[in-house]
PDB file of C-alpha atoms in Angstrom:
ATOM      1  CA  UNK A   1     108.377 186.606 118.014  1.00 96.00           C
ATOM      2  CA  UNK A   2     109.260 190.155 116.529  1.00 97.00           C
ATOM      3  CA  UNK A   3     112.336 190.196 114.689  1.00 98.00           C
ATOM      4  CA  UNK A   4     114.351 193.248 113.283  1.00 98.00           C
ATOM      5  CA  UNK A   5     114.563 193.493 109.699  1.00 98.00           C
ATOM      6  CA  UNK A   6     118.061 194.884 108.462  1.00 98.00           C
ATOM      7  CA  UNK A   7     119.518 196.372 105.107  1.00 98.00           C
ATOM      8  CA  UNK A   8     123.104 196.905 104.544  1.00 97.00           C
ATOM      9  CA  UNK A   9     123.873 200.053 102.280  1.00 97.00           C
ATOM     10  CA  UNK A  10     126.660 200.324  99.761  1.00 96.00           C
ATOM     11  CA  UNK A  11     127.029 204.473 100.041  1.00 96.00           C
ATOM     12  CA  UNK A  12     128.886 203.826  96.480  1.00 94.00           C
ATOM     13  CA  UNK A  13     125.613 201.484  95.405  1.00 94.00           C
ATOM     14  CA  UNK A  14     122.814 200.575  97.021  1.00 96.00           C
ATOM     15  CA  UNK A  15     120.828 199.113  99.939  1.00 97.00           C
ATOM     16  CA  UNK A  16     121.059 195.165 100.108  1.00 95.00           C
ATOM     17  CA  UNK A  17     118.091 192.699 100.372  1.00 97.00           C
ATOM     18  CA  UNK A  18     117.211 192.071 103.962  1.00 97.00           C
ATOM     19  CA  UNK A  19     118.053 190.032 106.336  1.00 97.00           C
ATOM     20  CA  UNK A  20     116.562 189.031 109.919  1.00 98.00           C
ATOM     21  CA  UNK A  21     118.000 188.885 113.527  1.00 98.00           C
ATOM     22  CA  UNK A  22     116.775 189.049 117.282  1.00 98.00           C
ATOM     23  CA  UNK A  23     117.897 192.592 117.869  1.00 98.00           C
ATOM     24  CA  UNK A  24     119.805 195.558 116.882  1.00 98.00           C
ATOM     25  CA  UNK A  25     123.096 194.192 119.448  1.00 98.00           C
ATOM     26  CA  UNK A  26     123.095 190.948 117.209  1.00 98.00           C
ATOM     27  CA  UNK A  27     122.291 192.281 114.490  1.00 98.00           C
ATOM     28  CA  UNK A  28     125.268 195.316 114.596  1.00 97.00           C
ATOM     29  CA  UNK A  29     127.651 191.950 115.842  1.00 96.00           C
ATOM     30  CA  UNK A  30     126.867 190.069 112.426  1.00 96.00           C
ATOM     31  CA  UNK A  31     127.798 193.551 110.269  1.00 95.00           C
ATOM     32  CA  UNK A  32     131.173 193.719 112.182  1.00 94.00           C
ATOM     33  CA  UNK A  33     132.218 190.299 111.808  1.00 93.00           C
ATOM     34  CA  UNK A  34     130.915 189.884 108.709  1.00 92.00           C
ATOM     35  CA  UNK A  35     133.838 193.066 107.712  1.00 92.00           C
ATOM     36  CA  UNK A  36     136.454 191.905 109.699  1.00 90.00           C
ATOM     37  CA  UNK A  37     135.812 188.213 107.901  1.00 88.00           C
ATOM     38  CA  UNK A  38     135.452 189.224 104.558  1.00 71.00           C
ATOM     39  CA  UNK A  39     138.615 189.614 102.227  1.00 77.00           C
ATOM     40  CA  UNK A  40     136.561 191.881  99.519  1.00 79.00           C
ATOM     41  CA  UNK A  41     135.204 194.731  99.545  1.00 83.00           C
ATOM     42  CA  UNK A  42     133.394 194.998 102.837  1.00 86.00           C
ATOM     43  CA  UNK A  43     136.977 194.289 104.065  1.00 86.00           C
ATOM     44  CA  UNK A  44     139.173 196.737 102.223  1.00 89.00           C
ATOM     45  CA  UNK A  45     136.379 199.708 101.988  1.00 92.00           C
ATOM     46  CA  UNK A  46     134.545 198.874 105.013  1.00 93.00           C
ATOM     47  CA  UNK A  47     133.667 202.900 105.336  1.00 94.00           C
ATOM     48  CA  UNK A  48     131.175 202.405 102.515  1.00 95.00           C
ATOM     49  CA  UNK A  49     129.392 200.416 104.033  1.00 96.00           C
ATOM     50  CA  UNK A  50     126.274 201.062 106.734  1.00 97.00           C
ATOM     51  CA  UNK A  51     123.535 198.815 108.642  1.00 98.00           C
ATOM     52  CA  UNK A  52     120.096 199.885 109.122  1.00 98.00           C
ATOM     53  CA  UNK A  53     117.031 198.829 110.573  1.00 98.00           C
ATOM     54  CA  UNK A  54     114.424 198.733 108.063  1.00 98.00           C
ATOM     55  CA  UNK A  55     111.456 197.804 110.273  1.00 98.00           C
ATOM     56  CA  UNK A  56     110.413 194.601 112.147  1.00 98.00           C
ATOM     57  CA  UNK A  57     109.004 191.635 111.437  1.00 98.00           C
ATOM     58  CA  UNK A  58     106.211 189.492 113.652  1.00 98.00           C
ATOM     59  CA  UNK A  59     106.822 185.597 113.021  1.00 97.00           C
ATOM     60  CA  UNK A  60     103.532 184.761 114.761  1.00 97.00           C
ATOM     61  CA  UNK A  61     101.103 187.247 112.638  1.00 98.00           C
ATOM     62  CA  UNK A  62     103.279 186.893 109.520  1.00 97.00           C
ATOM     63  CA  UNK A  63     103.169 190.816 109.194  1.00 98.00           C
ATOM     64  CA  UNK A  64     106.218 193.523 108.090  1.00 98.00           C
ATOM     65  CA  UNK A  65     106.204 196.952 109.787  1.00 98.00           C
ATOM     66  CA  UNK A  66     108.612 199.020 107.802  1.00 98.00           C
ATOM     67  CA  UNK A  67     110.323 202.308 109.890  1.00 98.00           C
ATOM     68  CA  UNK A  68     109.140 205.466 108.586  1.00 98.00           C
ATOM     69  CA  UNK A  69     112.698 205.908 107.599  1.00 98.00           C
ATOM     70  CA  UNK A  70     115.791 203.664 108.344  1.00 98.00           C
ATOM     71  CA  UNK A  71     117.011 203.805 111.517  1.00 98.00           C
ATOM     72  CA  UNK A  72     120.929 203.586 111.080  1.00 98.00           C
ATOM     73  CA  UNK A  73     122.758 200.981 113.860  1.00 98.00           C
ATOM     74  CA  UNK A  74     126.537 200.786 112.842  1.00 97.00           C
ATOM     75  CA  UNK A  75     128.446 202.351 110.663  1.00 97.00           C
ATOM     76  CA  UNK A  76     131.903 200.529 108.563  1.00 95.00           C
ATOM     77  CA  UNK A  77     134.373 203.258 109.488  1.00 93.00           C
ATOM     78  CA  UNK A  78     133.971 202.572 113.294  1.00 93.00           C
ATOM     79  CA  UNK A  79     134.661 198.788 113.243  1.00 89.00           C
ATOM     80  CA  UNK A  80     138.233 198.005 114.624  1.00 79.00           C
ATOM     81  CA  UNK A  81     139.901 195.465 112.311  1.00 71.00           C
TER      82      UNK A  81
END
């Protein structure tokens, strides 16, 4: 199975470590929640904050293909609280 490999950025910081999921569609659904859930800062400055894809992962072949440069998916400032 190929799965995307994703890096939230802090514009204020830095990116995060990575994390997995199916697609970009889940993927962009975990960010959103995961702003509209918090009650710290991805909550109350949610426009800092940004999901990319970093690259992809195969499960079967154990092998990381990083994007030439990350692909942005969602952005903070356009999830509806």
């Amino acid at each position: 199975m190929i799965l995307g490999v994703y890096s939230m950025r802090d514009l204020k910081a830095e990116f995060t470590a990575p994390t997995f999921s199916m697609n970009d569609a889940v993927a962009l659904r975990s960010f959103e929640a995961a702003i509209v859930q918090a009650h710290g800062e991805l909550f109350t400055h949610k426009e800092d904050f940004q999901l990319f894809r970093i690259g992809s992962f195969d499960t079967e072949a154990g092998v990381l293909f990083p994007e030439k440069l990350p692909v942005l998916i969602g952005d903070g400032k356009d999830v509806v609280l």
